[in-house]
GROMACS .gro file of C-alpha atoms in nm:
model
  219
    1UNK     CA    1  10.549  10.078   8.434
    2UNK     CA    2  10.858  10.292   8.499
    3UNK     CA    3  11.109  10.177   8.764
    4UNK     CA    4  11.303  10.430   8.986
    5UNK     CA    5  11.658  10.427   9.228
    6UNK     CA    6  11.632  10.537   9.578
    7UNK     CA    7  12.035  10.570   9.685
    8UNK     CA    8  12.088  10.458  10.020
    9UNK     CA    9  12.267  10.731  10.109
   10UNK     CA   10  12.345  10.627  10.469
   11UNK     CA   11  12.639  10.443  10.570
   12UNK     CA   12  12.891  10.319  10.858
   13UNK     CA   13  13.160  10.583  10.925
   14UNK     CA   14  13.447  10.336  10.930
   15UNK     CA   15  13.376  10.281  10.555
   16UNK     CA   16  13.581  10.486  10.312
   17UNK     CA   17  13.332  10.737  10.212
   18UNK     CA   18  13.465  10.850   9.867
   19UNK     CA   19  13.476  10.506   9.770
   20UNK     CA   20  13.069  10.477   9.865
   21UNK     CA   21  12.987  10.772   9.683
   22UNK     CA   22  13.175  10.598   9.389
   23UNK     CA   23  12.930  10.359   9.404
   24UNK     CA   24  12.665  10.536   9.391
   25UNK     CA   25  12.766  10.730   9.087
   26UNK     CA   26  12.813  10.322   8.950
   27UNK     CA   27  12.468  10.212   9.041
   28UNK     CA   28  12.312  10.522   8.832
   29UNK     CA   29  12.530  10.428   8.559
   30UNK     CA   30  12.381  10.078   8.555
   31UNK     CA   31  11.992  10.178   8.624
   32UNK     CA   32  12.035  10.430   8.364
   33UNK     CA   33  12.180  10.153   8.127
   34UNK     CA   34  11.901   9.916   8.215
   35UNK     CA   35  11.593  10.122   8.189
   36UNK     CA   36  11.576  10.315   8.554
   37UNK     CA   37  11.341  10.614   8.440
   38UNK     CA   38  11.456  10.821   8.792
   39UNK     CA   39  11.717  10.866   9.067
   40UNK     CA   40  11.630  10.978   9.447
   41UNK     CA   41  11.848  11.103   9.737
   42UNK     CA   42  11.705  11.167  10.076
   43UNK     CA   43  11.775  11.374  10.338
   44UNK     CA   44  11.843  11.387  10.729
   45UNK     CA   45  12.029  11.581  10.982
   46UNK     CA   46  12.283  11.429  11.242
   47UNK     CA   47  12.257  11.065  11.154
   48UNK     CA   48  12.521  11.000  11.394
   49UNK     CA   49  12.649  10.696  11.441
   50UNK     CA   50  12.618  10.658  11.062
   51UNK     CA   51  12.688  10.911  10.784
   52UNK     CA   52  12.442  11.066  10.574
   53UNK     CA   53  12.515  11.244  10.213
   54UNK     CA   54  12.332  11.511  10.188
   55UNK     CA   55  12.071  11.536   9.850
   56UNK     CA   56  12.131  11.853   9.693
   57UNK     CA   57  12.496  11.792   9.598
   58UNK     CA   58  12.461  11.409   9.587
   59UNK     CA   59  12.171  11.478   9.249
   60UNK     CA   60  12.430  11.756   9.106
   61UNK     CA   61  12.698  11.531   9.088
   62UNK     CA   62  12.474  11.254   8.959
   63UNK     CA   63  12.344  11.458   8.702
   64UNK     CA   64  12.656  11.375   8.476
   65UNK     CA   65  12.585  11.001   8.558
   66UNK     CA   66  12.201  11.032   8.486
   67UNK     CA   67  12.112  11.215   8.122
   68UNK     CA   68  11.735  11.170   8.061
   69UNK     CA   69  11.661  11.048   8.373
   70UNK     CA   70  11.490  11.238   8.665
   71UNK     CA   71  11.604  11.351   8.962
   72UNK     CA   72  11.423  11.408   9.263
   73UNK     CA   73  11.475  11.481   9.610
   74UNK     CA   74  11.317  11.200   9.834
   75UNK     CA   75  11.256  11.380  10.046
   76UNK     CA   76  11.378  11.695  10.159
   77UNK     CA   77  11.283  11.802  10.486
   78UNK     CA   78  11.128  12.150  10.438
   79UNK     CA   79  11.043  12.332  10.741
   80UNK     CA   80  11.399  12.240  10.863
   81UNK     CA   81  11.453  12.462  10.579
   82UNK     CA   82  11.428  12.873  10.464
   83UNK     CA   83  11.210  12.877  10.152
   84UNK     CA   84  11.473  13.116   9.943
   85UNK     CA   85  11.784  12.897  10.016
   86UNK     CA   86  11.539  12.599   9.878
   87UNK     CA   87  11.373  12.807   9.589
   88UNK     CA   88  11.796  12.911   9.501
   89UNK     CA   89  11.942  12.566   9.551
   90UNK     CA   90  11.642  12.350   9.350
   91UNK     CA   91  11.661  12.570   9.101
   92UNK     CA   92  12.022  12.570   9.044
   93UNK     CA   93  11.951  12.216   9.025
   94UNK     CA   94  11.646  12.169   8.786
   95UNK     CA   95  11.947  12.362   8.530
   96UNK     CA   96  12.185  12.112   8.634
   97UNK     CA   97  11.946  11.809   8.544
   98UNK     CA   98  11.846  12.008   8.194
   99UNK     CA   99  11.493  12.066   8.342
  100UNK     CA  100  11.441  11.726   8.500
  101UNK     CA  101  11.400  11.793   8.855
  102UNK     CA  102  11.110  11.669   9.130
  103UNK     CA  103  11.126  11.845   9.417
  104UNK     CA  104  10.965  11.563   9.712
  105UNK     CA  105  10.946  11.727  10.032
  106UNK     CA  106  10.832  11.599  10.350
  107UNK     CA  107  10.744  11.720  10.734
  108UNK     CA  108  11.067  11.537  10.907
  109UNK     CA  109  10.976  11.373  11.231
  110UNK     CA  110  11.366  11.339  11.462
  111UNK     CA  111  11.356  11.568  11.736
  112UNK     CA  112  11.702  11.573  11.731
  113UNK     CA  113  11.721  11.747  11.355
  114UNK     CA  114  11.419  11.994  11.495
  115UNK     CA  115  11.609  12.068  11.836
  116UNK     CA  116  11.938  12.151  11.636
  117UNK     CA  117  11.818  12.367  11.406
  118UNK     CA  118  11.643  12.536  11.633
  119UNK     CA  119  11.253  12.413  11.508
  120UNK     CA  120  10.961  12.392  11.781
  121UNK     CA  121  10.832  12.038  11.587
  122UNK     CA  122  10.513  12.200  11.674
  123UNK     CA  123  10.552  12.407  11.372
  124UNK     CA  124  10.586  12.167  11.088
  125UNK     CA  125  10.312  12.172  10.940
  126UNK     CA  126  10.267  12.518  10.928
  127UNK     CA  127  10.612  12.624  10.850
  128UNK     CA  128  10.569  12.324  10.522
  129UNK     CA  129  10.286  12.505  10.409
  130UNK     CA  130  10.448  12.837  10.435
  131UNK     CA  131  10.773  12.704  10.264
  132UNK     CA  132  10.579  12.536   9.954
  133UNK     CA  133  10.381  12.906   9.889
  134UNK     CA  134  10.698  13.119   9.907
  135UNK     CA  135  10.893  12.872   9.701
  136UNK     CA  136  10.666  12.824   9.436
  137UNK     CA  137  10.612  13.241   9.430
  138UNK     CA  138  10.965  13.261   9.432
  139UNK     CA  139  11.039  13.021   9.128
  140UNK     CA  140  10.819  13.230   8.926
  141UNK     CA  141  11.122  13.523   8.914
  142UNK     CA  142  10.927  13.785   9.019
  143UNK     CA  143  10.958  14.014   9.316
  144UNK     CA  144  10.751  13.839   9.644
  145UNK     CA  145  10.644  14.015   9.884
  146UNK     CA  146  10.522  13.672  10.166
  147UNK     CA  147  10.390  13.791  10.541
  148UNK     CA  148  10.368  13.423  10.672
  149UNK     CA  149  10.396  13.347  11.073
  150UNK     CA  150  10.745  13.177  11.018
  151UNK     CA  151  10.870  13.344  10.704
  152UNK     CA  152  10.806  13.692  10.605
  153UNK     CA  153  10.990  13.847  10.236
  154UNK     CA  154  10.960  14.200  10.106
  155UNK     CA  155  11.018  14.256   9.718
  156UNK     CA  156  11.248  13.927   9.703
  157UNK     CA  157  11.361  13.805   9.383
  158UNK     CA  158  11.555  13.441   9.327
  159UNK     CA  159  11.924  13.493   9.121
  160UNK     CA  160  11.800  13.188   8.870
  161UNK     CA  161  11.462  13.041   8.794
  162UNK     CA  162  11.426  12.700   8.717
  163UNK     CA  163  11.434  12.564   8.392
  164UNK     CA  164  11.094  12.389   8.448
  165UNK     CA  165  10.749  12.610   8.372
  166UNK     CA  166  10.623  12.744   8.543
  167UNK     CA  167  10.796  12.502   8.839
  168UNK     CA  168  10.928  12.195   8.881
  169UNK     CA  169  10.664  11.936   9.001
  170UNK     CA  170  10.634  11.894   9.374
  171UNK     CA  171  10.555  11.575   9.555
  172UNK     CA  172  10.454  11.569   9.909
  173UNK     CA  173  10.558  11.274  10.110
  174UNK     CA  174  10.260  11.142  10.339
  175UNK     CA  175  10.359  10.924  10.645
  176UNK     CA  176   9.962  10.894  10.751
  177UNK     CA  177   9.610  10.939  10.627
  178UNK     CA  178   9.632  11.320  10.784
  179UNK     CA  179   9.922  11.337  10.534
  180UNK     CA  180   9.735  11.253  10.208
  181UNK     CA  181   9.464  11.512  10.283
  182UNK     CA  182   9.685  11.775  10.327
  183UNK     CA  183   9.882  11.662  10.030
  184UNK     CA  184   9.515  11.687   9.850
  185UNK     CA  185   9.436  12.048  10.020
  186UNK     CA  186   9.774  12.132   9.899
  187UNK     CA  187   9.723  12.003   9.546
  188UNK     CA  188  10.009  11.839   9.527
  189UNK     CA  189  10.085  11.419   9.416
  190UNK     CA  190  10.139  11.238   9.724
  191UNK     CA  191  10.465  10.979   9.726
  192UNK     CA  192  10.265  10.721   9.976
  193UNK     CA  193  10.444  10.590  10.281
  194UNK     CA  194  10.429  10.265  10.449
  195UNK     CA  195  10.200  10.350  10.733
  196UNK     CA  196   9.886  10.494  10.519
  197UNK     CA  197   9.605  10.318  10.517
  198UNK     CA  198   9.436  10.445  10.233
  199UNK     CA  199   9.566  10.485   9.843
  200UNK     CA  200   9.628  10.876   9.776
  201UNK     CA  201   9.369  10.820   9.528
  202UNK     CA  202   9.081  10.805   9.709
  203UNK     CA  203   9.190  11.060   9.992
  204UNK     CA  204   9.250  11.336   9.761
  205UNK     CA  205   8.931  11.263   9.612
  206UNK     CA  206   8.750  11.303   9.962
  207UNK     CA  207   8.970  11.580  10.063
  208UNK     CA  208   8.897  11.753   9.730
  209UNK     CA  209   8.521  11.708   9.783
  210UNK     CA  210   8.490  11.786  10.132
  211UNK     CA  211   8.685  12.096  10.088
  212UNK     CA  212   8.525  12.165   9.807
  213UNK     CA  213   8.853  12.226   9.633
  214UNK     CA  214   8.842  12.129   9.220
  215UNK     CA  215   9.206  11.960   9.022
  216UNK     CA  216   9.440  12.234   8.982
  217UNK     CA  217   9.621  12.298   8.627
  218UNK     CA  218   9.924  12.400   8.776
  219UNK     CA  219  10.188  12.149   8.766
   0.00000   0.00000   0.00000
């Protein structure tokens, strides 16, 4: 059995924030010293009245803190999201963490964060499954050419692939049973939340055999 750290990356504002990030950088010290086999940062928008480090730059500078260990976004919210700044950033990273990166992505569900950046929440789901085809296309380093209904590319090519082949893995977060089958349609592991009612095992199995889909190979 291998034991992870989810930071709790959220805190009150009248706390001295450099000194809570300290901490953190602490706690991987000690999971790492005891046996933790990853470290997870999570992501959300306008968290007001707390604060809320963000993941990307919270797992590079932990990367010092956490050799042999993975790292893995927990999730980050994609469709808030264009899928070249992701494909650029988690790449960058996967380097950083010497080709140990999972990249966990999820739908989101504030309206606030949607409403801010602009999102009709409407289009999630399709702009998540949009996101995960152009990054993956993109992280091969190859020119992509993408004519999605949100996201559209012509002959783009990412500045650094990731270390990873051919990608890092990708984990889709699943917050209901509708979730885990599209996490299974998707062929992608599923990082279960509270509210499912069914193990990922045995929807991906259904949603594999009622879609009539077989295990991919890919990573």
């Amino acid at each position: 059995m291998k034991f992870g750290l989810g930071l709790s990356v959220q805190h009150l504002p009248e706390e001295p924030q450099a000194v809570r990030f300290r901490e953190h950088v602490e706690q991987v010290r000690l999971a790492r010293a005891v046996g933790f086999s990853s470290v997870w940062a999570s992501q959300h928008y306008l968290s007001d009245p707390f604060t809320y480090f963000q993941p990307i730059p919270t797992l590079a500078r932990i990367a010092a803190e956490a050799r042999g260990m993975i790292l893995g976004t927990g999730v980050l919210l994609l469709p808030l999201h264009h899928p070249v700044e992701i494909a650029e950033q988690l790449a960058t990273l996967d380097v950083i963490a010497d080709g140990r990166l999972i990249f966990g992505v999820g739908l989101g569900y504030r309206d606030v964060e949607n409403q801010a950046l602009g999102q009709d929440p409407r289009d999630r789901v399709a702009r998540l499954v949009e996101g995960l085809e152009a990054v993956e296309r993109l992280w091969s380093g190859e020119p992509v050419d993408y004519d999605g209904r949100h996201f559209k590319l012509r002959s783009a090519r990412i500045s650094m692939r990731p270390m990873q082949s051919p990608r890092p893995p990708i984990w889709l977060a699943a917050n209901s049973d509708a979730g885990v089958r599209r996490a299974a349609r998707l062929r992608t592991p599923t990082r279960p939340w509270r509210h499912s009612s069914a193990s990922s095992s045995s929807f991906a199995q259904r949603a594999v055999s009622s879609d009539g889909l077989r295990p991919s190979r890919r990573r």
